[in-house]
CSV table of C-alpha atoms in Angstrom, one decimal:
chain,number,residue,atom,x,y,z
A,1,MET,CA,34.2,123.4,114.8
A,2,SER,CA,35.0,126.9,113.7
A,3,SER,CA,37.7,128.7,116.7
A,4,ARG,CA,36.5,132.3,118.3
A,5,TYR,CA,39.6,134.8,117.8
A,6,VAL,CA,40.6,136.2,120.7
A,7,PRO,CA,42.3,139.9,120.2
A,8,LEU,CA,45.6,140.2,122.0
A,9,GLY,CA,45.9,142.9,124.8
A,10,PRO,CA,48.2,145.1,126.3
A,11,PHE,CA,48.4,142.3,129.6
A,12,THR,CA,48.6,139.3,127.0
A,13,ASN,CA,52.0,139.1,127.5
A,14,THR,CA,52.3,139.9,131.2
A,15,ALA,CA,52.4,137.6,134.3
A,16,THR,CA,49.2,136.9,134.5
A,17,GLY,CA,47.4,137.6,131.0
A,18,ASP,CA,44.3,138.8,129.9
A,19,LEU,CA,42.4,136.8,132.5
A,20,GLY,CA,43.9,137.6,135.7
A,21,GLU,CA,44.5,140.9,137.4
A,22,LYS,CA,45.4,143.7,135.7
A,23,ARG,CA,47.1,146.3,137.3
A,24,ASP,CA,48.9,149.3,135.0
A,25,THR,CA,52.3,148.8,136.6
A,26,MET,CA,52.9,145.8,134.9
A,27,LEU,CA,53.2,146.6,131.8
A,28,VAL,CA,56.3,148.7,133.6
A,29,ASN,CA,58.1,146.2,135.5
A,30,GLN,CA,60.5,143.9,133.6
A,31,LEU,CA,59.8,141.3,136.3
A,32,LEU,CA,55.6,140.6,135.4
A,33,LEU,CA,56.4,141.0,131.5
A,34,ARG,CA,56.7,137.7,129.1
A,35,ASP,CA,59.1,138.0,126.4
A,36,LYS,CA,57.5,138.5,122.8
A,37,VAL,CA,57.6,136.5,119.7
A,38,GLY,CA,59.9,137.5,117.5
A,39,GLN,CA,60.1,141.0,118.9
A,40,HIS,CA,63.2,143.1,120.8
A,41,PHE,CA,62.8,144.0,124.4
A,42,GLU,CA,61.0,147.1,125.6
A,43,ARG,CA,63.4,148.1,128.8
A,44,GLY,CA,63.9,152.0,129.7
A,45,ILE,CA,63.5,154.3,132.5
A,46,CYS,CA,60.3,156.8,133.3
A,47,LEU,CA,61.2,160.2,132.4
A,48,PRO,CA,60.0,162.4,134.8
A,49,GLY,CA,57.2,165.5,134.0
A,50,LYS,CA,56.7,168.8,132.4
A,51,GLY,CA,57.8,170.7,135.7
A,52,HIS,CA,61.3,169.2,136.6
A,53,ASN,CA,64.4,170.9,135.6
A,54,TYR,CA,67.3,168.9,134.7
A,55,GLY,CA,71.1,170.3,136.1
A,56,LEU,CA,72.5,171.5,139.5
A,57,PRO,CA,70.5,174.4,140.6
A,58,ASN,CA,72.4,177.9,140.9
A,59,GLU,CA,74.2,179.2,143.3
A,60,VAL,CA,72.8,181.4,146.3
A,61,ARG,CA,74.1,184.9,145.5
A,62,PHE,CA,73.8,187.4,148.3
A,63,TYR,CA,74.0,190.9,145.8
A,64,THR,CA,70.7,191.8,144.1
A,65,ALA,CA,70.2,194.1,141.4
A,66,VAL,CA,70.2,197.0,144.2
A,67,ASP,CA,73.8,196.7,145.6
A,68,ALA,CA,74.8,196.7,141.7
A,69,LEU,CA,73.1,199.5,141.4
A,70,ARG,CA,74.5,201.2,144.7
A,71,ALA,CA,78.5,200.3,143.5
A,72,TRP,CA,79.7,196.6,145.2
A,73,PRO,CA,81.0,196.8,148.4
A,74,ASP,CA,85.1,196.6,148.2
A,75,THR,CA,85.9,193.3,149.9
A,76,ARG,CA,89.5,194.0,150.0
A,77,LYS,CA,90.8,194.5,153.7
A,78,THR,CA,94.0,197.3,154.1
A,79,THR,CA,96.2,198.2,156.6
A,80,LYS,CA,94.1,201.3,157.3
A,81,ASP,CA,90.8,199.1,158.4
A,82,LYS,CA,90.3,199.3,162.4
A,83,PRO,CA,89.0,196.2,163.8
A,84,ASP,CA,85.5,195.7,164.9
A,85,LYS,CA,85.6,196.5,168.7
A,86,LYS,CA,81.9,194.6,169.0
A,87,LYS,CA,83.2,191.1,167.0
A,88,ARG,CA,84.7,188.5,169.6
A,89,LEU,CA,87.0,187.0,168.1
A,90,GLY,CA,88.1,183.2,168.8
A,91,ARG,CA,88.9,181.7,172.0
A,92,ASN,CA,92.6,181.0,172.4
A,93,PHE,CA,92.6,177.7,173.3
A,94,MET,CA,96.3,177.1,173.8
A,95,ALA,CA,96.3,179.8,176.7
A,96,LEU,CA,93.7,177.8,178.1
A,97,ASN,CA,95.2,174.7,177.8
A,98,ARG,CA,98.4,176.1,179.8
A,99,ALA,CA,96.2,178.0,182.5
A,100,ALA,CA,94.7,174.3,182.6
A,101,VAL,CA,98.0,172.7,183.7
A,102,SER,CA,99.4,175.5,185.8
A,103,ALA,CA,95.6,175.3,187.9
A,104,GLY,CA,97.0,171.5,188.3
A,105,MET,CA,94.2,170.4,185.5
A,106,VAL,CA,95.9,167.6,184.1
A,107,THR,CA,92.5,165.4,182.6
A,108,ALA,CA,90.3,166.0,180.3
A,109,PRO,CA,86.7,166.5,182.7
A,110,GLU,CA,88.9,168.9,184.6
A,111,ASN,CA,90.4,170.9,181.6
A,112,TYR,CA,86.5,171.0,180.2
A,113,ASP,CA,85.3,172.7,183.0
A,114,TYR,CA,87.9,174.6,183.1
A,115,ARG,CA,87.5,176.2,179.9
A,116,THR,CA,83.5,176.2,181.0
A,117,THR,CA,84.5,179.0,183.8
A,118,HIS,CA,87.4,180.7,182.3
A,119,ASP,CA,87.9,182.3,178.8
A,120,ILE,CA,90.8,183.4,176.9
A,121,ARG,CA,90.5,185.9,173.4
A,122,LEU,CA,92.5,185.9,171.1
A,123,LYS,CA,94.5,189.0,170.3
A,124,HIS,CA,93.9,190.9,167.0
A,125,ALA,CA,97.2,191.2,164.5
A,126,PRO,CA,96.5,193.2,162.0
A,127,ASP,CA,95.8,192.2,158.2
A,128,ILE,CA,98.4,192.4,155.5
A,129,LEU,CA,98.2,193.8,152.5
A,130,HIS,CA,99.1,190.2,149.5
A,131,GLN,CA,102.1,191.4,148.2
A,132,THR,CA,102.5,190.9,144.3
A,133,THR,CA,105.4,190.5,142.6
A,134,LYS,CA,106.6,192.5,139.9
A,135,PHE,CA,108.7,191.1,136.9
A,136,PRO,CA,110.6,193.2,134.4
A,137,PRO,CA,108.6,194.0,131.3
A,138,GLY,CA,110.5,192.3,128.8
A,139,MET,CA,110.6,188.8,130.9
A,140,ALA,CA,109.6,185.7,129.1
A,141,PHE,CA,108.4,182.6,130.9
A,142,GLY,CA,108.8,179.3,129.9
A,143,LEU,CA,111.5,177.0,128.9
A,144,PRO,CA,114.5,178.2,126.2
A,145,PRO,CA,114.0,176.5,123.0
A,146,ARG,CA,116.2,173.6,122.1
A,147,PRO,CA,119.2,174.9,120.2
A,148,SER,CA,119.5,173.7,116.3
A,149,THR,CA,121.6,170.1,115.5
A,150,PRO,CA,125.2,170.3,114.7
A,151,MET,CA,125.1,169.1,111.5
A,152,PHE,CA,128.5,169.9,110.8
A,153,ASP,CA,130.0,167.8,113.4
A,154,LEU,CA,127.7,165.2,112.4
A,155,LEU,CA,128.9,164.8,108.9
A,156,GLU,CA,132.7,164.9,110.6
A,157,HIS,CA,132.2,162.7,113.4
A,158,LYS,CA,133.9,165.0,115.7
A,159,TYR,CA,131.8,163.9,118.5
A,160,GLN,CA,133.3,160.0,118.0
A,161,ASP,CA,136.8,161.5,118.2
A,162,LYS,CA,135.6,163.9,121.2
A,163,TRP,CA,134.7,160.2,122.7
A,164,ILE,CA,137.5,158.4,121.8
A,165,GLU,CA,140.1,161.3,123.1
A,166,LYS,CA,137.6,161.4,126.3
A,167,MET,CA,138.4,157.1,126.7
A,168,TYR,CA,142.1,157.7,126.1
A,169,ILE,CA,142.8,160.1,128.9
A,170,ALA,CA,140.4,158.4,131.2
A,171,ARG,CA,142.9,154.6,130.4
A,172,LYS,CA,145.8,156.9,130.9
A,173,ALA,CA,144.8,158.0,134.2
A,174,ASP,CA,144.0,154.4,135.6
A,175,GLU,CA,147.2,153.7,134.4
A,176,ALA,CA,149.2,156.2,136.0
A,177,LYS,CA,146.7,155.5,139.1
A,178,HIS,CA,147.4,151.5,139.4
A,179,SER,CA,150.8,151.5,138.1
A,180,ARG,CA,153.8,150.5,141.0
A,181,LYS,CA,157.1,152.3,141.1
A,182,LYS,CA,159.4,149.9,140.1
A,183,VAL,CA,162.2,148.5,142.9
A,184,SER,CA,165.7,146.9,142.4
A,185,ASN,CA,165.9,143.2,142.3
A,186,TYR,CA,167.0,142.0,145.8
A,187,GLU,CA,168.7,138.8,147.0
A,188,THR,CA,166.7,136.4,148.9
A,189,ARG,CA,167.6,132.7,149.8
A,190,THR,CA,165.3,131.2,147.0
A,191,ASN,CA,167.6,133.6,144.5
A,192,LEU,CA,170.9,132.5,145.9
A,193,LEU,CA,170.1,128.5,146.0
A,194,ARG,CA,168.7,128.9,142.2
A,195,THR,CA,172.1,130.0,141.4
A,196,TYR,CA,175.1,128.1,140.6
A,197,GLN,CA,177.4,127.9,142.9
A,198,ASN,CA,180.7,126.9,142.1
A,199,PRO,CA,181.7,123.5,143.5
A,200,VAL,CA,184.0,123.6,146.5
A,201,ASP,CA,185.8,120.6,147.8
A,202,PRO,CA,185.1,118.8,151.1
A,203,VAL,CA,186.7,119.5,153.8
A,204,PRO,CA,189.7,116.7,154.9
A,205,LEU,CA,188.4,114.3,158.1
A,206,TRP,CA,190.5,115.7,161.3
A,207,GLN,CA,193.7,113.4,161.9
A,208,MET,CA,196.6,114.0,164.4
A,209,PRO,CA,199.3,116.5,163.3
A,210,ARG,CA,202.4,114.5,163.6
A,211,PHE,CA,200.4,111.9,161.3
A,212,ALA,CA,199.7,113.9,158.5
A,213,SER,CA,203.2,114.2,157.2
A,214,ASN,CA,204.9,111.1,158.3
A,215,ALA,CA,202.2,108.6,158.2
A,216,LYS,CA,202.2,107.6,154.3
A,217,PRO,CA,201.7,104.6,152.6
A,218,HIS,CA,204.9,102.9,151.0
A,219,LEU,CA,202.9,101.3,148.4
A,220,GLN,CA,201.2,102.9,145.8
A,221,THR,CA,198.9,100.3,143.8
A,222,PHE,CA,197.1,101.8,141.6
A,223,ARG,CA,198.3,103.6,138.8
A,224,SER,CA,196.4,107.0,139.5
A,225,SER,CA,194.1,108.7,141.7
A,226,ARG,CA,191.5,108.2,138.8
A,227,ASP,CA,191.8,104.7,138.9
A,228,ARG,CA,191.5,104.4,142.7
A,229,GLU,CA,188.0,106.8,143.3
A,230,ASN,CA,186.7,104.5,140.2
A,231,ALA,CA,187.6,101.4,142.4
A,232,LYS,CA,186.0,102.8,145.4
A,233,THR,CA,182.6,104.0,144.0
A,234,HIS,CA,182.7,100.1,143.1
A,235,PHE,CA,183.3,98.9,146.1
A,236,GLU,CA,180.7,100.9,147.5
A,237,LEU,CA,178.0,99.8,145.0
A,238,ASP,CA,179.2,96.1,145.6
A,239,SER,CA,178.9,96.7,149.2
A,240,VAL,CA,175.2,96.9,148.9
A,241,SER,CA,175.0,93.3,148.7
A,242,ARG,CA,177.1,92.3,151.3
A,243,LYS,CA,176.9,90.8,154.6
A,244,GLY,CA,178.9,92.5,157.1
A,245,VAL,CA,179.7,96.1,158.4
A,246,PHE,CA,181.4,97.3,156.3
A,247,GLY,CA,180.2,95.4,153.1
A,248,GLN,CA,183.1,93.3,153.0
A,249,GLY,CA,180.8,90.1,153.3
A,250,VAL,CA,179.7,87.0,151.3
A,251,TYR,CA,176.4,87.8,148.6
A,252,GLU,CA,173.2,87.6,150.6
A,253,LYS,CA,170.7,86.1,148.9
A,254,ALA,CA,167.8,87.8,147.0
A,255,GLN,CA,164.8,88.3,149.5
A,256,ASN,CA,160.9,88.5,147.9
């Protein structure tokens, strides 16, 4: 059985196909088109017709060729020009507000009603010519050129020597600022206690004057005063382990 070949039409790759409803917009609408095997997408924007002009429209000019032939009108204003009396100037709202407050109208509706019945216009002020600044003929604008690099100073390390000298002067100034005046030493109680003090004999015990010269011992059992002091020292050490008020009793037992 032989198959019949159906030629491909322009609506074959649309959503409806060759059997459905056909409209020319289907060939442009990307949502209704189907992908073609082995071909790229055909997407673009339709350009306007032949009568379309691209770009922005030209600005409207108020002066025509006739005005050019008659010479262009001078739009600059000078102080000699007199104001046009027929031209009505704008309203002076500051003066209207002051007059409304003076009349006792402070709210917005009252102020609006006052403006409908009263009118104060601005006073004409003379125009002032635009003054242009005149510069001398030999004047040059802009920044001055950068000076050339002093190569001789760089080779001699002159900038380094200047920096070292500057830091030395700053350090000397800092030391002179924080230096304190030397104060002579003065004696305090601590210094006096730390110094060496010569030994002084202790003050003898008080006794009656009549016994100071007459009441003397008849016997001297110690050979010398040094032996006497040694015996006294030994007695004081030995009295620690003895009983009694003066430490002359029997020896005490060791206590744990």
